[in-house]
Short mmCIF file of C-alpha atoms in Angstrom, two decimals:
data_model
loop_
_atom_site.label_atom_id
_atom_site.label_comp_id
_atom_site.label_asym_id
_atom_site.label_seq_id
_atom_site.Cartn_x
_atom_site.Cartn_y
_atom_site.Cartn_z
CA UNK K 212 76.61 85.45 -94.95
CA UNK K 213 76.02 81.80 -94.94
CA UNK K 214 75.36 80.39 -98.85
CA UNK K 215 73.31 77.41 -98.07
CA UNK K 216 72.95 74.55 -100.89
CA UNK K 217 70.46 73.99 -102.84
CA UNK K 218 67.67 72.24 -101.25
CA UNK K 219 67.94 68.66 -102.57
CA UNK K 220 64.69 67.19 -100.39
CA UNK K 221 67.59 65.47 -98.09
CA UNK K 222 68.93 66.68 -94.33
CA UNK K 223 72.75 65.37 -95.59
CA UNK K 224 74.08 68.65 -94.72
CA UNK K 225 72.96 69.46 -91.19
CA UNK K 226 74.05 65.60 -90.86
CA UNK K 227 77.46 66.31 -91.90
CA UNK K 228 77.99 68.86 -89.77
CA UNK K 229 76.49 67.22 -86.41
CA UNK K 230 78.16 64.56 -87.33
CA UNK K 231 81.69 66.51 -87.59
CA UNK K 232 80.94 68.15 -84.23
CA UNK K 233 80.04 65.66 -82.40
CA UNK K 234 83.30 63.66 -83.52
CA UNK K 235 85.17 66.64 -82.18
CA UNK K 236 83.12 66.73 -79.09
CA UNK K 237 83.82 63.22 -78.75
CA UNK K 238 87.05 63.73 -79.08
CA UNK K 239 87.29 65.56 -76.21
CA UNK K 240 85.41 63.43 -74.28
CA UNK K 241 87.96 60.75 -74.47
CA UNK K 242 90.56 63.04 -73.25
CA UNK K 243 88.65 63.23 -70.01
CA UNK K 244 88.83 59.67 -69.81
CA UNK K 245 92.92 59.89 -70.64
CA UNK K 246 92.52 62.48 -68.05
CA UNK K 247 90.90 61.45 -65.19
CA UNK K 248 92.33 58.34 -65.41
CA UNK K 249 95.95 59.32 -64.50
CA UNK K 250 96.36 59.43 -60.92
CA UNK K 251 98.35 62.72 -60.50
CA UNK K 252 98.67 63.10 -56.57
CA UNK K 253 98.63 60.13 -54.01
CA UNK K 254 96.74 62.62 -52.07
CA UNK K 255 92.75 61.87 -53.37
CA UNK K 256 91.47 64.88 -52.59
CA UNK K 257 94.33 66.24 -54.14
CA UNK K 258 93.97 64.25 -56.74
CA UNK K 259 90.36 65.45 -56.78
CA UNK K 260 91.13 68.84 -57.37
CA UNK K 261 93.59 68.27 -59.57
CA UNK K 262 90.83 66.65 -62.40
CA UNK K 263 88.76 69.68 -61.43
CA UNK K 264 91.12 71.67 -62.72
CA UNK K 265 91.45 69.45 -66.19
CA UNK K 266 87.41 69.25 -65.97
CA UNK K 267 87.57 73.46 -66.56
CA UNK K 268 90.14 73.07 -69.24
CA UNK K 269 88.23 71.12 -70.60
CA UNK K 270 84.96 72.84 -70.63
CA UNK K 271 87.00 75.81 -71.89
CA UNK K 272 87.97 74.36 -74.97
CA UNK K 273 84.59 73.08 -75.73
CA UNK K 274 83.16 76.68 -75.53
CA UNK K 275 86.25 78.00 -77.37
CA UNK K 276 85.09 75.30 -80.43
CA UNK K 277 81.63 76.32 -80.07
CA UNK K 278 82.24 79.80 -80.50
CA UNK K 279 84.30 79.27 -83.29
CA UNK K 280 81.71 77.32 -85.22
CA UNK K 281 79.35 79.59 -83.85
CA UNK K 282 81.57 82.67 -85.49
CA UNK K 283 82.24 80.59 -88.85
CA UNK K 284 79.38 77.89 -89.36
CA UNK K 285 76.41 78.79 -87.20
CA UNK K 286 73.30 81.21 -87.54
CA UNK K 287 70.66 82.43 -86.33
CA UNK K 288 66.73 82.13 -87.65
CA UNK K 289 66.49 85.79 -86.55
CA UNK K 290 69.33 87.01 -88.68
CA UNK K 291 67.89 85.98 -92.20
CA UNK K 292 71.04 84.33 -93.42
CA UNK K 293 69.64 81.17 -93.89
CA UNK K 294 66.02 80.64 -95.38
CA UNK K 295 63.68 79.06 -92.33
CA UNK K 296 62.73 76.11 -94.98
CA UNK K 297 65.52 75.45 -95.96
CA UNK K 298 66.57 75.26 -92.06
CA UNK K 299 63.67 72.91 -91.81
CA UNK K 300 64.73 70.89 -94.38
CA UNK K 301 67.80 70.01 -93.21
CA UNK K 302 69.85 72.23 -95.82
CA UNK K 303 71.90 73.96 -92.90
CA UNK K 304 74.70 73.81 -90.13
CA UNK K 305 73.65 74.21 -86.41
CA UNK K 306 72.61 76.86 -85.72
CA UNK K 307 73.69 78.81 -82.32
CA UNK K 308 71.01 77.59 -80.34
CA UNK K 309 72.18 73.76 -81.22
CA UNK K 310 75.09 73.98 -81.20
CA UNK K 311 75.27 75.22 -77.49
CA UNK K 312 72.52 72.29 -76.49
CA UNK K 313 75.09 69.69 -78.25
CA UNK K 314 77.82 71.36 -76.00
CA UNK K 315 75.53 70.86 -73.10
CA UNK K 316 75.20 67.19 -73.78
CA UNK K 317 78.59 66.29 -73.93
CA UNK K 318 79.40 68.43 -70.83
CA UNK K 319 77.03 66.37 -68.87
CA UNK K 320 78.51 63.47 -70.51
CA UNK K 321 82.39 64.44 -69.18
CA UNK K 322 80.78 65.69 -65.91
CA UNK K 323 79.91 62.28 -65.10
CA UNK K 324 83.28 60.57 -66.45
CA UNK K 325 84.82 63.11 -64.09
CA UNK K 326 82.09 61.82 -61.22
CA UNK K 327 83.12 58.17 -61.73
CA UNK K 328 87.04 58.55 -62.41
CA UNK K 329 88.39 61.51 -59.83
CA UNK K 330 85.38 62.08 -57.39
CA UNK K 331 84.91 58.24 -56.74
CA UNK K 332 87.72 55.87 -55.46
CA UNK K 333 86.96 52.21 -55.13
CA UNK K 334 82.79 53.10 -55.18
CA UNK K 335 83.30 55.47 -52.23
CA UNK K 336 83.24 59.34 -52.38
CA UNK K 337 86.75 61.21 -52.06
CA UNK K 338 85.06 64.34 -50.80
CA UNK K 339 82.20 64.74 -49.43
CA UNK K 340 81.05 68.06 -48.31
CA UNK K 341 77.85 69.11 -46.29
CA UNK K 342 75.88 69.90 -49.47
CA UNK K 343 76.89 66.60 -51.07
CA UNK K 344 75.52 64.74 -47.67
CA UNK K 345 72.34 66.72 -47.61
CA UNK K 346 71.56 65.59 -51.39
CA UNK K 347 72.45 62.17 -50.12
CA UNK K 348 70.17 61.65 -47.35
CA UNK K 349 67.66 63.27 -48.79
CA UNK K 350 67.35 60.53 -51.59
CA UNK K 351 68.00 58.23 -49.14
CA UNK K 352 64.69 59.89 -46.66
CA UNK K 353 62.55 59.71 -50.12
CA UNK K 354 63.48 56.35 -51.57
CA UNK K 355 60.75 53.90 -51.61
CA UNK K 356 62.12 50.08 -51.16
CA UNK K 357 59.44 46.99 -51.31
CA UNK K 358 59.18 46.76 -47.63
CA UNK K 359 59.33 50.98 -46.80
CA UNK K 360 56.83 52.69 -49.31
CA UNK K 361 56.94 56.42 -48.72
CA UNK K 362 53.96 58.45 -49.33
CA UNK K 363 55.86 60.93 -51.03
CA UNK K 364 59.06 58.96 -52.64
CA UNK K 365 61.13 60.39 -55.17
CA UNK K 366 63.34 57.37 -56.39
CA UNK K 367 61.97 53.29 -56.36
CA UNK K 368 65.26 51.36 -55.15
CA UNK K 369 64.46 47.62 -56.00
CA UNK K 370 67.10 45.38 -56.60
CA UNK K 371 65.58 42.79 -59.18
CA UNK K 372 66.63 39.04 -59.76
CA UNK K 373 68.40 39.74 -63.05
CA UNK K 374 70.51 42.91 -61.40
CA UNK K 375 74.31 42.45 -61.14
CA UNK K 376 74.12 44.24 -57.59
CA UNK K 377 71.53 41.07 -56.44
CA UNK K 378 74.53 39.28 -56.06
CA UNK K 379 75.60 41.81 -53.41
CA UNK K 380 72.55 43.44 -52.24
CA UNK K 381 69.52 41.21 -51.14
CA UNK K 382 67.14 43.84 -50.97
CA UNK K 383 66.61 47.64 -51.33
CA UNK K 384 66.41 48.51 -47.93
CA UNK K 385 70.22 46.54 -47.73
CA UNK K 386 71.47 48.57 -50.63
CA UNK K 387 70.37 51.85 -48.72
CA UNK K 388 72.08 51.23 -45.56
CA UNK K 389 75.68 50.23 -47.72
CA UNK K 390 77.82 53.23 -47.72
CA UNK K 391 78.07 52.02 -51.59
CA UNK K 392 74.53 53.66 -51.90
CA UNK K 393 75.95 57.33 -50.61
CA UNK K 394 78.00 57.46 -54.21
CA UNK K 395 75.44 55.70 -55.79
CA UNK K 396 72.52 58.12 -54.22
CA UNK K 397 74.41 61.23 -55.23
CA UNK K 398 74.82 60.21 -58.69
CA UNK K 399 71.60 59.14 -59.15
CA UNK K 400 70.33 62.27 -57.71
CA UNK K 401 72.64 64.32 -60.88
CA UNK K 402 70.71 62.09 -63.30
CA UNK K 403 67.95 62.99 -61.91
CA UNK K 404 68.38 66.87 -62.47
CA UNK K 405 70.22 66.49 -65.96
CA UNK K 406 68.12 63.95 -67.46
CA UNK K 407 65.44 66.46 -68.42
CA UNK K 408 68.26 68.78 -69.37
CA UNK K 409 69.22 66.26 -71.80
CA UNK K 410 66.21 65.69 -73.65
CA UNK K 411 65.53 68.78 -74.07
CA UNK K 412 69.06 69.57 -75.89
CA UNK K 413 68.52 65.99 -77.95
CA UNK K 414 64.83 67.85 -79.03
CA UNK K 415 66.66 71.27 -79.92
CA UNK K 416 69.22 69.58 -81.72
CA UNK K 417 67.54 66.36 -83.66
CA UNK K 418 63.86 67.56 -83.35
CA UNK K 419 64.15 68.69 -87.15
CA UNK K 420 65.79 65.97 -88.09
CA UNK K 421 63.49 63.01 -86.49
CA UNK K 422 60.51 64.84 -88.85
CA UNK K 423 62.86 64.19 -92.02
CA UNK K 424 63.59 60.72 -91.31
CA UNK K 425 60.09 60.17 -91.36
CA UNK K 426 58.41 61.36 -87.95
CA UNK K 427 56.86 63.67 -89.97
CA UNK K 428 55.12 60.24 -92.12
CA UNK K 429 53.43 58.86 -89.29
CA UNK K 430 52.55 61.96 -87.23
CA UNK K 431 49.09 62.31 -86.73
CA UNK K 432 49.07 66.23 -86.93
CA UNK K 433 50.27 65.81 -90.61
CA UNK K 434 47.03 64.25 -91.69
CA UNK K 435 44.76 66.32 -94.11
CA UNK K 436 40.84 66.06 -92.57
CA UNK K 437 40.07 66.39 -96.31
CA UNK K 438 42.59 63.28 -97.84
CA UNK K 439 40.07 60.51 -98.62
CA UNK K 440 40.93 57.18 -96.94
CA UNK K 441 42.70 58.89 -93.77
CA UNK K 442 41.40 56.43 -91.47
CA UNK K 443 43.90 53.80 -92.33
CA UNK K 444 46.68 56.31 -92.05
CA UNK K 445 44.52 57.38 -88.10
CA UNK K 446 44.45 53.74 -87.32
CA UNK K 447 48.34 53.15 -88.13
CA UNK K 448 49.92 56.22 -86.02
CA UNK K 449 47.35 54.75 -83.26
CA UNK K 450 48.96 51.27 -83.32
CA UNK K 451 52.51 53.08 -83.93
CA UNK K 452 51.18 55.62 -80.72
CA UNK K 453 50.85 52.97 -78.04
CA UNK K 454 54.65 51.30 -78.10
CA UNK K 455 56.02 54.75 -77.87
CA UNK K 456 54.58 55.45 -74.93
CA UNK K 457 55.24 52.71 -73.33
CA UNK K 458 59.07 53.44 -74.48
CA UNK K 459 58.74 57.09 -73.11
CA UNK K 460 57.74 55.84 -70.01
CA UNK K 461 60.18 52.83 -69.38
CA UNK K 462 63.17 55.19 -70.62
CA UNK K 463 61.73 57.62 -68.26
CA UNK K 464 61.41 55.53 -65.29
CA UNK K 465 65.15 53.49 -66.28
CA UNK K 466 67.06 56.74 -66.43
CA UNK K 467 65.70 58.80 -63.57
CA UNK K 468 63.12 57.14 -60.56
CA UNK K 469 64.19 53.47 -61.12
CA UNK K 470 68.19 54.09 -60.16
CA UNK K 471 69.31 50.60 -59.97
CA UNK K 472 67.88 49.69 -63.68
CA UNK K 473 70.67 51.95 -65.15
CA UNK K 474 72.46 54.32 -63.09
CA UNK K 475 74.13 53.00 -60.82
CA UNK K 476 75.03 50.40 -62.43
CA UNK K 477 76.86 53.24 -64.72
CA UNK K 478 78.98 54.35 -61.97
CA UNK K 479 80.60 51.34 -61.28
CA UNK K 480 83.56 51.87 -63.77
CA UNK K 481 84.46 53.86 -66.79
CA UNK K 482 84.05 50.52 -68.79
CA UNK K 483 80.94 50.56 -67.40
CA UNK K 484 79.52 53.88 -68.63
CA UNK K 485 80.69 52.99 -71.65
CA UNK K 486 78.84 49.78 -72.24
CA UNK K 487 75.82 51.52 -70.86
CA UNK K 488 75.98 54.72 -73.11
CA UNK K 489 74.44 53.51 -76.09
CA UNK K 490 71.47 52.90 -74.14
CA UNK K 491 71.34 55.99 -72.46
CA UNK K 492 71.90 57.24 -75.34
CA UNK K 493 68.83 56.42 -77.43
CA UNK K 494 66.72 56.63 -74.40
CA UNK K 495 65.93 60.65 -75.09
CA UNK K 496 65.56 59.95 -79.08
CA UNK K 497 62.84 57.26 -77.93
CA UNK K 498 60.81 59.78 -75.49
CA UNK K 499 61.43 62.54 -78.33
CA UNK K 500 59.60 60.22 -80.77
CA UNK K 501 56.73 59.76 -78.53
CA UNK K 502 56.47 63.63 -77.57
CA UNK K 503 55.61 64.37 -81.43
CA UNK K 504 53.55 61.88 -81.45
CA UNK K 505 51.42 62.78 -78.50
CA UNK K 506 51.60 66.28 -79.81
CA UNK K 507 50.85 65.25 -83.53
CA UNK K 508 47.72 64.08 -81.41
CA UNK K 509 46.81 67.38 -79.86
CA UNK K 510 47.30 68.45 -83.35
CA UNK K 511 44.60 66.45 -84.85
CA UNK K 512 42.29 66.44 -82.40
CA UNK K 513 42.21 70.43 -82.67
CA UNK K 514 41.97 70.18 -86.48
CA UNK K 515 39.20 67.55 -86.56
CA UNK K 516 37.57 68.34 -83.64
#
């Protein structure tokens, strides 16, 4: 059984030990750069298979670390070993659920290192099989430019003044008919998919933690009908309230439907990704902020209303 520590009002100790995974996880993570990066057959498809092959070692030690945390650190709320406040409170390690969603993460993460430094070769796709293709032109059938708005587009492609790929590209409807834009398209596409994916692991694993580093101050479901003087404290999560969700939206739009904002321009190198990470990054903490807050809404209107 897990002794946790005494419950000093602080979240230091789930802290510690997210931050001590995700080092490790990070760790790996820049072996898949090492990785990928060393071309290991002149063959590219070869070459290809080859990182595939490192990609699933990879992903196999990951698991293998989870697990063992799992085994020696972790818990589970249904197992009583760790008292649900103090869980709350921060005074606890992962527990299983987290720790896999914190795995998931970083596997995205190395899934699209592994995209950009083995599966790409000078912007153009080494392989390119008939499923890949039929992702490809169907982003390519539902993307809406300035001159071709589709009823029913998925993705906006609009290559603004103040984008890199202006230089390049005049217009959307020139990036779509580059064979730059299949790569680009197919990428953009597994954004697409894992981007929800990813906030949802950021919630499982930080959602506790965001109400202890004050979410939990300026959330409108927190507010007691009966505290005298709540309107001030109504009127300041409302001005807090609209920013957010104009940041959930923006980081919604940048990292999924509007592919040129951020994606692509991900893909075009490993330095690349890298510079762009930090935004990506804080992109799902942003839209997690402004989910509690629209929730801490739903909250108080059910409680006052």
């Amino acid at each position: 059984m897990i002794e946790p520590e005494q419950n000093t009002g602080t979240s230091v100790r789930f802290e510690v030990h997210l931050f001590l995974c995700a080092l490790v996880l990070a760790l790996f993570l820049l072996l898949a750069i090492i990785l990928f990066a060393i071309p290991w057959a002149k063959n590219l498809q070869l070459n290809l298979f080859i990182n595939f092959l490192w990609l699933l070692a990879i992903y196999k030690l990951i698991f293998f670390f989870a697990h063992y945390y799992n085994k020696n650190f972790g818990f589970s709320l249904q197992d009583g070993t760790i008292d649900e406040e103090d869980y709350r409170n921060g005074d606890a390690p992962l527990t299983h659920a987290q720790m896999y969603a914190l795995v998931t993460i970083f596997c995205i993460y190395i899934f699209e290192l592994f995209f950009i430094e083995a599966w790409l070769h000078k912007l153009q796709l080494v392989w390119r099989p008939f499923w890949a293709d039929a992702i490809i032109n169907w982003m390519r059938d539902n993307a809406d430019t300035l001159s071709n708005n589709n009823k029913w587009g998925i993705i906006t492609i609009i290559v603004g003044s103040d984008n890199p790929l202006k230089r390049v590209f005049p217009d959307g409807d020139a990036f779509l008919r580059s064979s730059f834009s299949n790569a680009a398209l197919f990428f953009s596409f597994f954004r697409l998919v894992t981007f929800p994916v990813i906030v949802a692991c950021y919630y499982k694993v930080l959602g506790n933690m965001i109400d202890g580093l004050g979410m939990d101050a300026i959330n409108p479901g927190k507010i007691n009908p009966r505290e005298l003087g709540n309107h001030k404290h109504v009127l300041w999560c409302f001005f807090l309230t609209i920013p957010l969700i104009f940041m959930f939206i923006g980081a919604t739009l940048m990292c999924t439907l509007f592919p040129l904002a951020l994606n692509v321009l991900s893909m075009i190198s490993v330095n690349a990704w890298l510079e762009r990470f930090g935004l990506y990054f804080t992109c799902p903490i942003f839209i997690i902020f402004a989910m509690k807050m629209m929730y801490g809404w739903r909250q108080y209107a059910k409680s006052h209303y």
